[in-house]
Coordinates of C-alpha atoms (C1' of nucleotides) in Angstrom, one line a residue:
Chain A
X1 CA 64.5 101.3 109.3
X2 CA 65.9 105.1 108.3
X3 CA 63.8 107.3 110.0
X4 CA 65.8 110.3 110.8
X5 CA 66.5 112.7 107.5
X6 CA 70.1 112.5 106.2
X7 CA 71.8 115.5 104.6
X8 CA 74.6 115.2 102.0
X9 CA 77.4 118.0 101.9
X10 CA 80.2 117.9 99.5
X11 CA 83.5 119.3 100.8
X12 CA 87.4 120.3 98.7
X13 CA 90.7 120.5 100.0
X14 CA 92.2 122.1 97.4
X15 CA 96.0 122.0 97.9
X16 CA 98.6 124.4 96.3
X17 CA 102.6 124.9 96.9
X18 CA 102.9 128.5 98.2
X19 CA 106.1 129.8 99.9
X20 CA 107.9 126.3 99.0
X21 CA 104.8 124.5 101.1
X22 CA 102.4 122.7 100.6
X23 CA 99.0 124.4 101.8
X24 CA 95.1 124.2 102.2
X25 CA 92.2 126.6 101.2
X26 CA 90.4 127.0 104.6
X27 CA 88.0 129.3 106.0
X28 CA 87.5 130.4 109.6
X29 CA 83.9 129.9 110.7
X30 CA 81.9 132.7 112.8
X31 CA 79.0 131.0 114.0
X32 CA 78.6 128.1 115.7
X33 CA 79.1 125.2 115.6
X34 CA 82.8 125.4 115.5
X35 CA 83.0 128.9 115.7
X36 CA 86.9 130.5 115.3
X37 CA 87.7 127.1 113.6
X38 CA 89.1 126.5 110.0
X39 CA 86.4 124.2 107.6
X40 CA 87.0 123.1 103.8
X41 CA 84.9 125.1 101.3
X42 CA 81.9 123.2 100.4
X43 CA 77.9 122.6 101.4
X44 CA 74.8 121.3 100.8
X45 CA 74.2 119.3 97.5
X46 CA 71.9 120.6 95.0
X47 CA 68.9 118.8 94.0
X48 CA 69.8 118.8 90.4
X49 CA 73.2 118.3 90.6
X50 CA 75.8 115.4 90.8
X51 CA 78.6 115.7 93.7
X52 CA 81.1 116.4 91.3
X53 CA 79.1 119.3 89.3
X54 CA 78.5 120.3 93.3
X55 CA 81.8 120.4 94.7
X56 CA 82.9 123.0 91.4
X57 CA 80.0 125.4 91.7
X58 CA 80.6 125.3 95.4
X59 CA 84.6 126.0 95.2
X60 CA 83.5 128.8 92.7
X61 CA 82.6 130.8 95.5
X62 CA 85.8 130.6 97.1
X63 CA 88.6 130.8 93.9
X64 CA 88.5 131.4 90.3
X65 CA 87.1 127.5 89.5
X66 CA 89.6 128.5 86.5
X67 CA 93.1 128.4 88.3
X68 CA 91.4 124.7 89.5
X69 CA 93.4 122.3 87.1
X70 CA 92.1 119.0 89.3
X71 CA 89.3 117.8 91.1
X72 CA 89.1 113.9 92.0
X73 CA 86.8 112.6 94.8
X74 CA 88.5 110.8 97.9
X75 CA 86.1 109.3 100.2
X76 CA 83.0 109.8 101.6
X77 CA 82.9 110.7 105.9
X78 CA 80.0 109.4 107.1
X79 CA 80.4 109.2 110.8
X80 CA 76.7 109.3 112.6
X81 CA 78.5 111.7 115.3
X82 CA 81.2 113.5 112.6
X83 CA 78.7 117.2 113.2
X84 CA 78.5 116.9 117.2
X85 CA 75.6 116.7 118.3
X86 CA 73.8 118.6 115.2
X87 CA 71.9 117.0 112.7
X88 CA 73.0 114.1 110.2
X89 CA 75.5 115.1 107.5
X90 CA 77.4 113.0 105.0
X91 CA 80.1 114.3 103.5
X92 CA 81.6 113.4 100.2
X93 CA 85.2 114.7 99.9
X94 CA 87.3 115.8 97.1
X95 CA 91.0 117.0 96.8
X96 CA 91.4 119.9 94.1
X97 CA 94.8 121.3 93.0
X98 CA 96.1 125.0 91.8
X99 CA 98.8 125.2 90.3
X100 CA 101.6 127.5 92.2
X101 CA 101.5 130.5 89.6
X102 CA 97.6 131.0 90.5
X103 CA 97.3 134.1 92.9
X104 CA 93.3 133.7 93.2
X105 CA 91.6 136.5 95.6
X106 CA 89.9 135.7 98.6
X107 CA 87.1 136.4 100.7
X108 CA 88.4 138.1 104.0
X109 CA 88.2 134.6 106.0
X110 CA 89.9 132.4 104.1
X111 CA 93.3 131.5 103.8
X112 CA 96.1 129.4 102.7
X113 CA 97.3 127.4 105.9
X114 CA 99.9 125.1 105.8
X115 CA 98.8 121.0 105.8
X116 CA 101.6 120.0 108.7
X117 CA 100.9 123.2 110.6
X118 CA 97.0 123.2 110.5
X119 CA 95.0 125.3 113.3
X120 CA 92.2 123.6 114.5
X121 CA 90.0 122.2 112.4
X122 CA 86.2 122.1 112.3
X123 CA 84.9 118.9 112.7
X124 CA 86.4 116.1 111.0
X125 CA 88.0 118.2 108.8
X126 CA 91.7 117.3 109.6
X127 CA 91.0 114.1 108.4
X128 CA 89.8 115.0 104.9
X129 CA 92.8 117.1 104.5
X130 CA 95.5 114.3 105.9
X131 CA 93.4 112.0 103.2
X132 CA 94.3 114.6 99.7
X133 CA 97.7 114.5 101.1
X134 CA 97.7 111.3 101.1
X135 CA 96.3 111.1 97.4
X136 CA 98.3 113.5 96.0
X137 CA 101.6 112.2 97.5
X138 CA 101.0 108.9 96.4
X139 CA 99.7 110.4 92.7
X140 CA 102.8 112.3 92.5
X141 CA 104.9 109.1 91.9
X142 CA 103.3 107.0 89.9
X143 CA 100.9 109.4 87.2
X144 CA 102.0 113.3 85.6
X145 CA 99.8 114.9 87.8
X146 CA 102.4 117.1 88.8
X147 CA 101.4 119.3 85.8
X148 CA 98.6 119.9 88.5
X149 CA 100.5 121.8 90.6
X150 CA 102.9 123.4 88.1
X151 CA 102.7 126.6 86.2
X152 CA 101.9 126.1 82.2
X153 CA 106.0 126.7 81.6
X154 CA 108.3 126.1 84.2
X155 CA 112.5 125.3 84.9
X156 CA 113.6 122.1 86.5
X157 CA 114.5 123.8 89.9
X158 CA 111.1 125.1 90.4
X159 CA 109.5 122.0 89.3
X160 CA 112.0 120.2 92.0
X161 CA 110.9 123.0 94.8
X162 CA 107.2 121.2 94.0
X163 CA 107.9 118.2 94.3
X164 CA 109.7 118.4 97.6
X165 CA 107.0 120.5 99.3
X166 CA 104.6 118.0 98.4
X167 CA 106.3 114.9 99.5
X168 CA 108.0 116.3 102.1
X169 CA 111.4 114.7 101.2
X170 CA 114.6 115.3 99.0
X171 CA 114.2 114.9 95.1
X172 CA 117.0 115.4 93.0
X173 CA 116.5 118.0 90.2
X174 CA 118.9 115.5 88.1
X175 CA 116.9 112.2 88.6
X176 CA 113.2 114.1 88.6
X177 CA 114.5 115.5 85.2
X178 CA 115.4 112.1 83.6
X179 CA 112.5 110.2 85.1
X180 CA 110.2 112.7 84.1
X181 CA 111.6 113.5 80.2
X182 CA 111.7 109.5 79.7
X183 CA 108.6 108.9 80.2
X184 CA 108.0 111.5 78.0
X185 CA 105.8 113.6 80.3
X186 CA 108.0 116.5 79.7
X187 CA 108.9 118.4 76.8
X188 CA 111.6 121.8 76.3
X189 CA 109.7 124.8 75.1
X190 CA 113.5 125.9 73.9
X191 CA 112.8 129.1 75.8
X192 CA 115.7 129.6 78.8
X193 CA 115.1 131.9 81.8
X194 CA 118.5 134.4 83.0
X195 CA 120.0 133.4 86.0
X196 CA 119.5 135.5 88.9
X197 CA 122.0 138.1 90.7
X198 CA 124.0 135.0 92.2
X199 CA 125.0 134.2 88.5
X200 CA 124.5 130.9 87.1
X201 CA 123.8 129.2 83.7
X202 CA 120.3 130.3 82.4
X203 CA 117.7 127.3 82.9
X204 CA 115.7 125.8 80.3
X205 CA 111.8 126.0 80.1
X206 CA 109.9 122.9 80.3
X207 CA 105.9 121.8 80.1
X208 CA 104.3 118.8 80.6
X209 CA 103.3 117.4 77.0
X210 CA 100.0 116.4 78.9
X211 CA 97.5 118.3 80.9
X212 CA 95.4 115.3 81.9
X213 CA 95.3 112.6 84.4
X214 CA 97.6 109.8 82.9
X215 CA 98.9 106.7 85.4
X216 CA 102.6 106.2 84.0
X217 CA 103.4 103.7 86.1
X218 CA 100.2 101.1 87.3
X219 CA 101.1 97.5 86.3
X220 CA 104.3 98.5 87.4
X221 CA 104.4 94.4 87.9
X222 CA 102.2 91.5 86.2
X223 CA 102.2 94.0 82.9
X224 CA 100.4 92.2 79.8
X225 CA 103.3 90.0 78.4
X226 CA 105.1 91.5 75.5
X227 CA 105.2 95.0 76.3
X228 CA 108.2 96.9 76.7
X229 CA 107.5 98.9 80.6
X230 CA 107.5 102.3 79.1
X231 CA 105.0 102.1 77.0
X232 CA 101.7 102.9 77.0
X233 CA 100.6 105.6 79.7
X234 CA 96.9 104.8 80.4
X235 CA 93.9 107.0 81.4
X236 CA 93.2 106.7 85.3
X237 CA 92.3 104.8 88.0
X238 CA 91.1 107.0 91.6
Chain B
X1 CA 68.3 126.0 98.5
X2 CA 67.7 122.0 99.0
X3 CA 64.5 121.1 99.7
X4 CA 63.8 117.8 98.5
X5 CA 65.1 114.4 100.8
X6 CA 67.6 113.0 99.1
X7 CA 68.3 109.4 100.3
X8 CA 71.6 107.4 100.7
X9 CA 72.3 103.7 100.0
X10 CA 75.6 101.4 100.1
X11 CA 76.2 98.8 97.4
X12 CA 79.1 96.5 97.0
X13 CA 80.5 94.7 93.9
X14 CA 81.8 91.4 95.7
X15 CA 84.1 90.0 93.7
X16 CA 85.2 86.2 93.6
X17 CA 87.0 84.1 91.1
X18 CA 84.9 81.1 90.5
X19 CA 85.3 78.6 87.9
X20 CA 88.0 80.6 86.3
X21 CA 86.4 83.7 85.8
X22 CA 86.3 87.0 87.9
X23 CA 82.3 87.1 89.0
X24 CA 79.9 89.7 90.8
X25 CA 77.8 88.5 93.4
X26 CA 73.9 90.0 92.0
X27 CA 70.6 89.1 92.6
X28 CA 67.4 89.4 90.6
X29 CA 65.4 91.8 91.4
X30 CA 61.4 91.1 91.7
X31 CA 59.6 94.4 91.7
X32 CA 59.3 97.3 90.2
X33 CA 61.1 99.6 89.5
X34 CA 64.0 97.2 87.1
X35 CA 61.9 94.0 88.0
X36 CA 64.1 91.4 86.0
X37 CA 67.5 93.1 85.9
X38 CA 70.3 92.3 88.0
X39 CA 71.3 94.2 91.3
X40 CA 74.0 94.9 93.6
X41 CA 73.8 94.1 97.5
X42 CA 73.1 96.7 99.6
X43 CA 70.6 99.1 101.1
X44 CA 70.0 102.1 102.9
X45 CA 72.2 103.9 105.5
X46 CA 70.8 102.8 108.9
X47 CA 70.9 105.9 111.0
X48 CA 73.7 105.5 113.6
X49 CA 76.2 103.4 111.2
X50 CA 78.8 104.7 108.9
X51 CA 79.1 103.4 105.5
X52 CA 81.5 100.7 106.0
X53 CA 79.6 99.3 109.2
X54 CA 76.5 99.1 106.8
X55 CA 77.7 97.7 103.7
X56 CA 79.2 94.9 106.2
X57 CA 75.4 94.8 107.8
X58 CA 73.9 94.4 104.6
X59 CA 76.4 91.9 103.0
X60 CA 75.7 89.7 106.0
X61 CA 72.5 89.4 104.0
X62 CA 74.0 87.9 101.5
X63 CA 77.3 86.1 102.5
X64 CA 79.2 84.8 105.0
X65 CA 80.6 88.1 106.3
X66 CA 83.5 86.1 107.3
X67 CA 84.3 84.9 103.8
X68 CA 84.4 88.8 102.9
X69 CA 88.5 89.4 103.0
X70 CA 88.6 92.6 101.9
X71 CA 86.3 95.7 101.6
X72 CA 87.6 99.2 100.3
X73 CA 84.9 102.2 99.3
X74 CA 85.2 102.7 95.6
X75 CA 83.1 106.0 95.4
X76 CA 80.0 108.0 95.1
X77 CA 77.4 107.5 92.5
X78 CA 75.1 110.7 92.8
X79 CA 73.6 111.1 89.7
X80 CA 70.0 113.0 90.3
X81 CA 68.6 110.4 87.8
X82 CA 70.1 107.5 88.7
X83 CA 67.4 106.3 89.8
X84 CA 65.1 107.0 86.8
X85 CA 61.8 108.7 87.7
X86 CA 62.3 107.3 91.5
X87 CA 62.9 109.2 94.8
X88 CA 66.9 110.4 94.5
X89 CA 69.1 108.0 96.3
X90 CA 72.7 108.7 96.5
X91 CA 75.3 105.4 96.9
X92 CA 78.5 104.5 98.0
X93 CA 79.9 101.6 96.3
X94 CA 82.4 99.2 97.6
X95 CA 84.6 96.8 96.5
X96 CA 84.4 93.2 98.1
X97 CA 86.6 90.3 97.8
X98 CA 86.1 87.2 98.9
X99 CA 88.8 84.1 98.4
X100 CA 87.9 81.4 95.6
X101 CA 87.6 78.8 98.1
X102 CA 84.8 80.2 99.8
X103 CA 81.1 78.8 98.5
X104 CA 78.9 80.9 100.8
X105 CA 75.0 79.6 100.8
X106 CA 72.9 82.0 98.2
X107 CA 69.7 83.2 99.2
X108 CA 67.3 82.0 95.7
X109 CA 67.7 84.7 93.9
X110 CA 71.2 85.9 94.5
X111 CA 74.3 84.3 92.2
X112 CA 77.6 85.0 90.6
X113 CA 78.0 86.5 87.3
X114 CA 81.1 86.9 85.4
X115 CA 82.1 90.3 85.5
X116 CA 82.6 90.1 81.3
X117 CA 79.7 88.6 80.3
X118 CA 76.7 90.6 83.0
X119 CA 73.4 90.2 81.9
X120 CA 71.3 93.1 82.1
X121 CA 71.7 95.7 85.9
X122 CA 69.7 97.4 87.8
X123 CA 69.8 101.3 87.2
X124 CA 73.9 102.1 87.1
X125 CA 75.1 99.0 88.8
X126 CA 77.4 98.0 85.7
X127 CA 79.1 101.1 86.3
X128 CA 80.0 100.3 89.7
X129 CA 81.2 97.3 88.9
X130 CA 83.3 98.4 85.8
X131 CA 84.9 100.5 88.6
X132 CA 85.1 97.8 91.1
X133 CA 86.9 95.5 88.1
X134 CA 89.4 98.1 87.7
X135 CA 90.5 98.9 91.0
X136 CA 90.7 95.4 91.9
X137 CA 93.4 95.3 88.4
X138 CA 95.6 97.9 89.7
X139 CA 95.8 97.2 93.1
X140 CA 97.1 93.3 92.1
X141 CA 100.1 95.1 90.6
X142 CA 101.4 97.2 93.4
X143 CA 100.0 95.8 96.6
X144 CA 99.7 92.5 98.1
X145 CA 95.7 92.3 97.8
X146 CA 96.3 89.0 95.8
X147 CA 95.7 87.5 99.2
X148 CA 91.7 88.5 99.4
X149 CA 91.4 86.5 96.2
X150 CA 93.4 83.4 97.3
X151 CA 92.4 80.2 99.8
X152 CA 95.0 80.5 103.2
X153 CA 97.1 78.3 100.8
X154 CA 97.2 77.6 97.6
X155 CA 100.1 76.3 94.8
X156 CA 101.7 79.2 92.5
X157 CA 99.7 77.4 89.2
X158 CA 96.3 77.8 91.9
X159 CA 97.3 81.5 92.2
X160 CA 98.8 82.0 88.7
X161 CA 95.1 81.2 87.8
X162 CA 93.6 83.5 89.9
X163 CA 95.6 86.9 88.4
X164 CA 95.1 85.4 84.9
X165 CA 91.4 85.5 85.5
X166 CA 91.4 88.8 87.5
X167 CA 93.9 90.7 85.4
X168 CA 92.7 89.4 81.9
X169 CA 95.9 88.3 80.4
X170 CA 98.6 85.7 80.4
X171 CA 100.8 85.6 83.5
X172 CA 103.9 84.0 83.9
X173 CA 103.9 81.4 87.0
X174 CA 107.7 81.4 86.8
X175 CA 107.7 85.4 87.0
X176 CA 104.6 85.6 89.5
X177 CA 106.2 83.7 91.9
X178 CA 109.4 85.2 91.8
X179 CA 108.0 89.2 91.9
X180 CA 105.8 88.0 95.1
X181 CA 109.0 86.2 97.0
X182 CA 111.4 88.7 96.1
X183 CA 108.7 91.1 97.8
X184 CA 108.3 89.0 100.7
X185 CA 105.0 88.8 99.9
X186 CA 104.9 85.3 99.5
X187 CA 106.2 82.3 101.8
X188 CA 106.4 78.4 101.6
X189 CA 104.6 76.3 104.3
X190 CA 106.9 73.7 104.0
X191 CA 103.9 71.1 102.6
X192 CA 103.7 69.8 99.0
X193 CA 100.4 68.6 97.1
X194 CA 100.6 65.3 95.3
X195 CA 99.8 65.5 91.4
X196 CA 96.6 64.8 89.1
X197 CA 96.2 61.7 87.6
X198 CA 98.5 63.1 84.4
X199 CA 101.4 63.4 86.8
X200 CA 104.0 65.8 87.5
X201 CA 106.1 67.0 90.4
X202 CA 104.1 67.7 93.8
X203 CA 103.3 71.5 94.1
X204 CA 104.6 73.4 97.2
X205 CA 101.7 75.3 99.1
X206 CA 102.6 78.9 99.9
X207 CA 100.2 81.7 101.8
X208 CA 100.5 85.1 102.2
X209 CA 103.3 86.5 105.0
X210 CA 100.6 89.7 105.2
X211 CA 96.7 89.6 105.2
X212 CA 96.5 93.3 105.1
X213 CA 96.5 95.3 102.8
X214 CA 100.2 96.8 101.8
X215 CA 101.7 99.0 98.8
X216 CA 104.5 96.8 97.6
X217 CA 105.3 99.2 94.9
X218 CA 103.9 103.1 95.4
X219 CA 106.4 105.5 95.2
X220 CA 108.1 103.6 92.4
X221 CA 109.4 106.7 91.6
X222 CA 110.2 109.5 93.4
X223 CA 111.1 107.7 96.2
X224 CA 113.0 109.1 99.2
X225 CA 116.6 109.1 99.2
X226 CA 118.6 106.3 101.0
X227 CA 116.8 103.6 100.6
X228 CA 116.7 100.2 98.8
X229 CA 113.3 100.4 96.8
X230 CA 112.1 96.6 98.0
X231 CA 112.4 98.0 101.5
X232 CA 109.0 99.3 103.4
X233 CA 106.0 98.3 102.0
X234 CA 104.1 100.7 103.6
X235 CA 100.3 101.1 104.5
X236 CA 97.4 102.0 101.8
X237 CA 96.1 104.6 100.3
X238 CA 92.5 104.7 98.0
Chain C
dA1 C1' 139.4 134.1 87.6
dC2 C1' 135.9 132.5 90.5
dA3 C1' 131.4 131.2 92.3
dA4 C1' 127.0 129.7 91.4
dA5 C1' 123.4 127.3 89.1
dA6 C1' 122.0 124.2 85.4
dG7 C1' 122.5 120.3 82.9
dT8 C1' 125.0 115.8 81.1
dG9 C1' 127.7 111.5 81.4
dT10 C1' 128.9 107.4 83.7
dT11 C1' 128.6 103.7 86.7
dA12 C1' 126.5 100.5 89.7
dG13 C1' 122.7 98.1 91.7
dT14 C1' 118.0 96.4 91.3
dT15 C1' 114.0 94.7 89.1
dG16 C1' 111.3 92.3 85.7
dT17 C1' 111.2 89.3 81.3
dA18 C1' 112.2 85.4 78.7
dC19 C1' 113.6 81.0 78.2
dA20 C1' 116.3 77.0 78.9
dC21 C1' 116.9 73.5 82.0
dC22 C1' 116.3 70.3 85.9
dC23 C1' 113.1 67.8 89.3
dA24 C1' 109.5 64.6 91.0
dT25 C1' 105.8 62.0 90.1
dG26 C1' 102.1 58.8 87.4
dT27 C1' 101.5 55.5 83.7
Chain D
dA1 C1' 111.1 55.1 79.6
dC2 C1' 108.4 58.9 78.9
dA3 C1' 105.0 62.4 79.5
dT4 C1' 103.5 66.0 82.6
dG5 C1' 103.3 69.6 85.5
dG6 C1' 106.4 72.1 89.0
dG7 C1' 110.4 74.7 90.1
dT8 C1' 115.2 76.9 89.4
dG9 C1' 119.2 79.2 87.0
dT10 C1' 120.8 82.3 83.8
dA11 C1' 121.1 85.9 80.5
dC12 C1' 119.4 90.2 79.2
dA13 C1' 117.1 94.6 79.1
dA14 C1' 115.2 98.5 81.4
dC15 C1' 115.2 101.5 85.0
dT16 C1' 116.7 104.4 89.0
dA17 C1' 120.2 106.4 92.2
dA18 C1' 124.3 108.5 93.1
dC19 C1' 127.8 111.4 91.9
dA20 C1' 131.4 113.4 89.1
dC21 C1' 131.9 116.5 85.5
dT22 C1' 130.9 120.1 82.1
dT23 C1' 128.4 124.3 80.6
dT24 C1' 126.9 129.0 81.0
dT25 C1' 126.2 132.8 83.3
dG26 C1' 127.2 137.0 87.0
dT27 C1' 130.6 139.5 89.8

DNA sequence: ACAAAAGTGTTAGTTGTACACCCATGT
DNA sequence: ACATGGGTGTACAACTAACACTTTTGT
């Protein structure tokens, strides 16, 4: 029935908040196909490797795998025709996060581009990126995987200057503050940063008490009976 | 740097709720390698589909494709070894659903096993459906997929039934039915069912007001400003 | 003193849970 | 009549949104 060989690529957007946006690692391919436009890191699985073990080797070349605090797989694109007219590739797709501290160097043709001002994109490339968007955007309400994106420490403003890069709306620092601290996903370090030259009262540190994926909010109807909403954060679901 | 082929496959945990319980459509497999063990449906990629046009191909082998509601990719299993000593084969699972009032002919060797009680699968395939269980959990709770599970219309006991045996715990009728109208998920026909032979009021029949798949409940926090949080249930993401 | 930024208090509206109660039917 | 399953009403608790107000700093 298969006759013709099938290759297997893995491929990252890996999404950070730079300049109060929320951007894309992308590099600008020289040779064709798709010369001059912007592709996701990735390539060719390994034969002794997993896609998950593939996607962080490959993403190694490209940042310190270090300043990576996420990596959760999104979908595979399997499109006969996604290459053009070259040969058969499957990609599996995976969105990775950096928190907005992390400064990682970069090879000469690769750059942070903005997700809703994209250049054009190799293949179907767009579509992988409009997909971890997606993810995280929907992540962002209902688990703490904002610490993704966050520095270790951080105040309430900036934390708020995250959030609304990422969804691309309005979030009260007042309402993210008491959401967030109730269901206990934050905690004061009792450190305060001084205001700047404009004046102001000094802001308090903050960290998330967890640095793993948590959902805080599935079951957010039909719970099991008995339980009080706010209890019990549970390991995660994609 | 890869040399060897590398194959890929699609699987799908289908999903039904037959005599109570949440099953897995498997059959047994008669050769080697696993001969004995039970196995997902599925195959290898045909060379000019995608994954979702060939996990719909090769379900046809299996079921009614039209009983199928609902298919969703779950995600990649790529272990080098997941095979065992065999060629490397890389799936995509799926997650099917198909409503509890469809009895789809079985090919001889093909049945439904509950999902708690499998006897022993082929290579990972009780992974994939450990993953297939859970997604189909959380998405009951914050999107309207309760209609892949359920007949066009059913009473609120029929369908309190079905998210007992899906979710694993008690449910409320009372509550279920009032969550899923106050949603708008929900909506009466107008027609009644006459009792058992115990008696008892006649049940109203309700169906779903949407057979596609909505988020009733993602940003349930962190919502944009302005707006009611019933309002918008909005298009889906994983 | 005043402006600016951070943080707290208060109120109102919505949602989900629990449970009591009423309804329609068979025996 | 009474038992049985179906459906509604009500009270309560938890949660979020909105906004006014207080706190702490710089100029």
């Amino acid at each position: 029935m298969t006759s013709h060989p099938i290759g297997h690529e893995v491929l990252a957007a890996v999404l950070q908040i730079r300049g109060e946006r929320l951007r894309v690692l992308v590099w600008e391919r020289a040779m064709e196909p798709d010369a001059g436009r912007w592709a996701l890191p990735g390539g060719r699985l390994g034969d002794d490797e997993d896609v998950e073990t593939s996607v962080r080797r490959q993403l190694a070349e490209k940042v310190d795998v270090r300043e990576v605090t996420h990596v959760e797989q999104l979908s595979v694109f399997s499109d006969p025709r996604r290459m053009g007219e070259g040969p058969r590739l499957i990609a599996t797709a995976f969105l990775g996060l950096v928190p907005s501290d992390a400064d990682p160097a970069l090879p000469d043709d690769t750059a942070w581009h903005a997700v809703d001002d994209l250049p054009a994109t190799a293949f179907d490339h767009d579509l992988i990126i409009d997909d971890a968007r997606d993810r995280l955007r929907a992540k962002l309400s209902y688990t703490n995987l904002g610490f993704a994106l966050a520095p270790g420490e951080f105040t309430i403003s900036a934390l708020r200057e995250l959030y609304v890069a990422a969804l691309g709306h309005p979030v009260s620092a007042t309402n993210l503050q008491r959401v967030l601290t109730r269901r206990d996903l934050l905690e004061p370090t009792g450190e305060t940063v001084p205001p700047g030259r404009a004046g102001g009262r000094p802001a308090a540190l903050f960290r998330f008490t967890d640095r793993s994926l948590l959902v805080t909010d599935a079951f957010a109807v039909l719970r099991p009976p008995g339980r009080p909403s706010g209890t019990g954060a549970r390991p995660v679901l994609p």
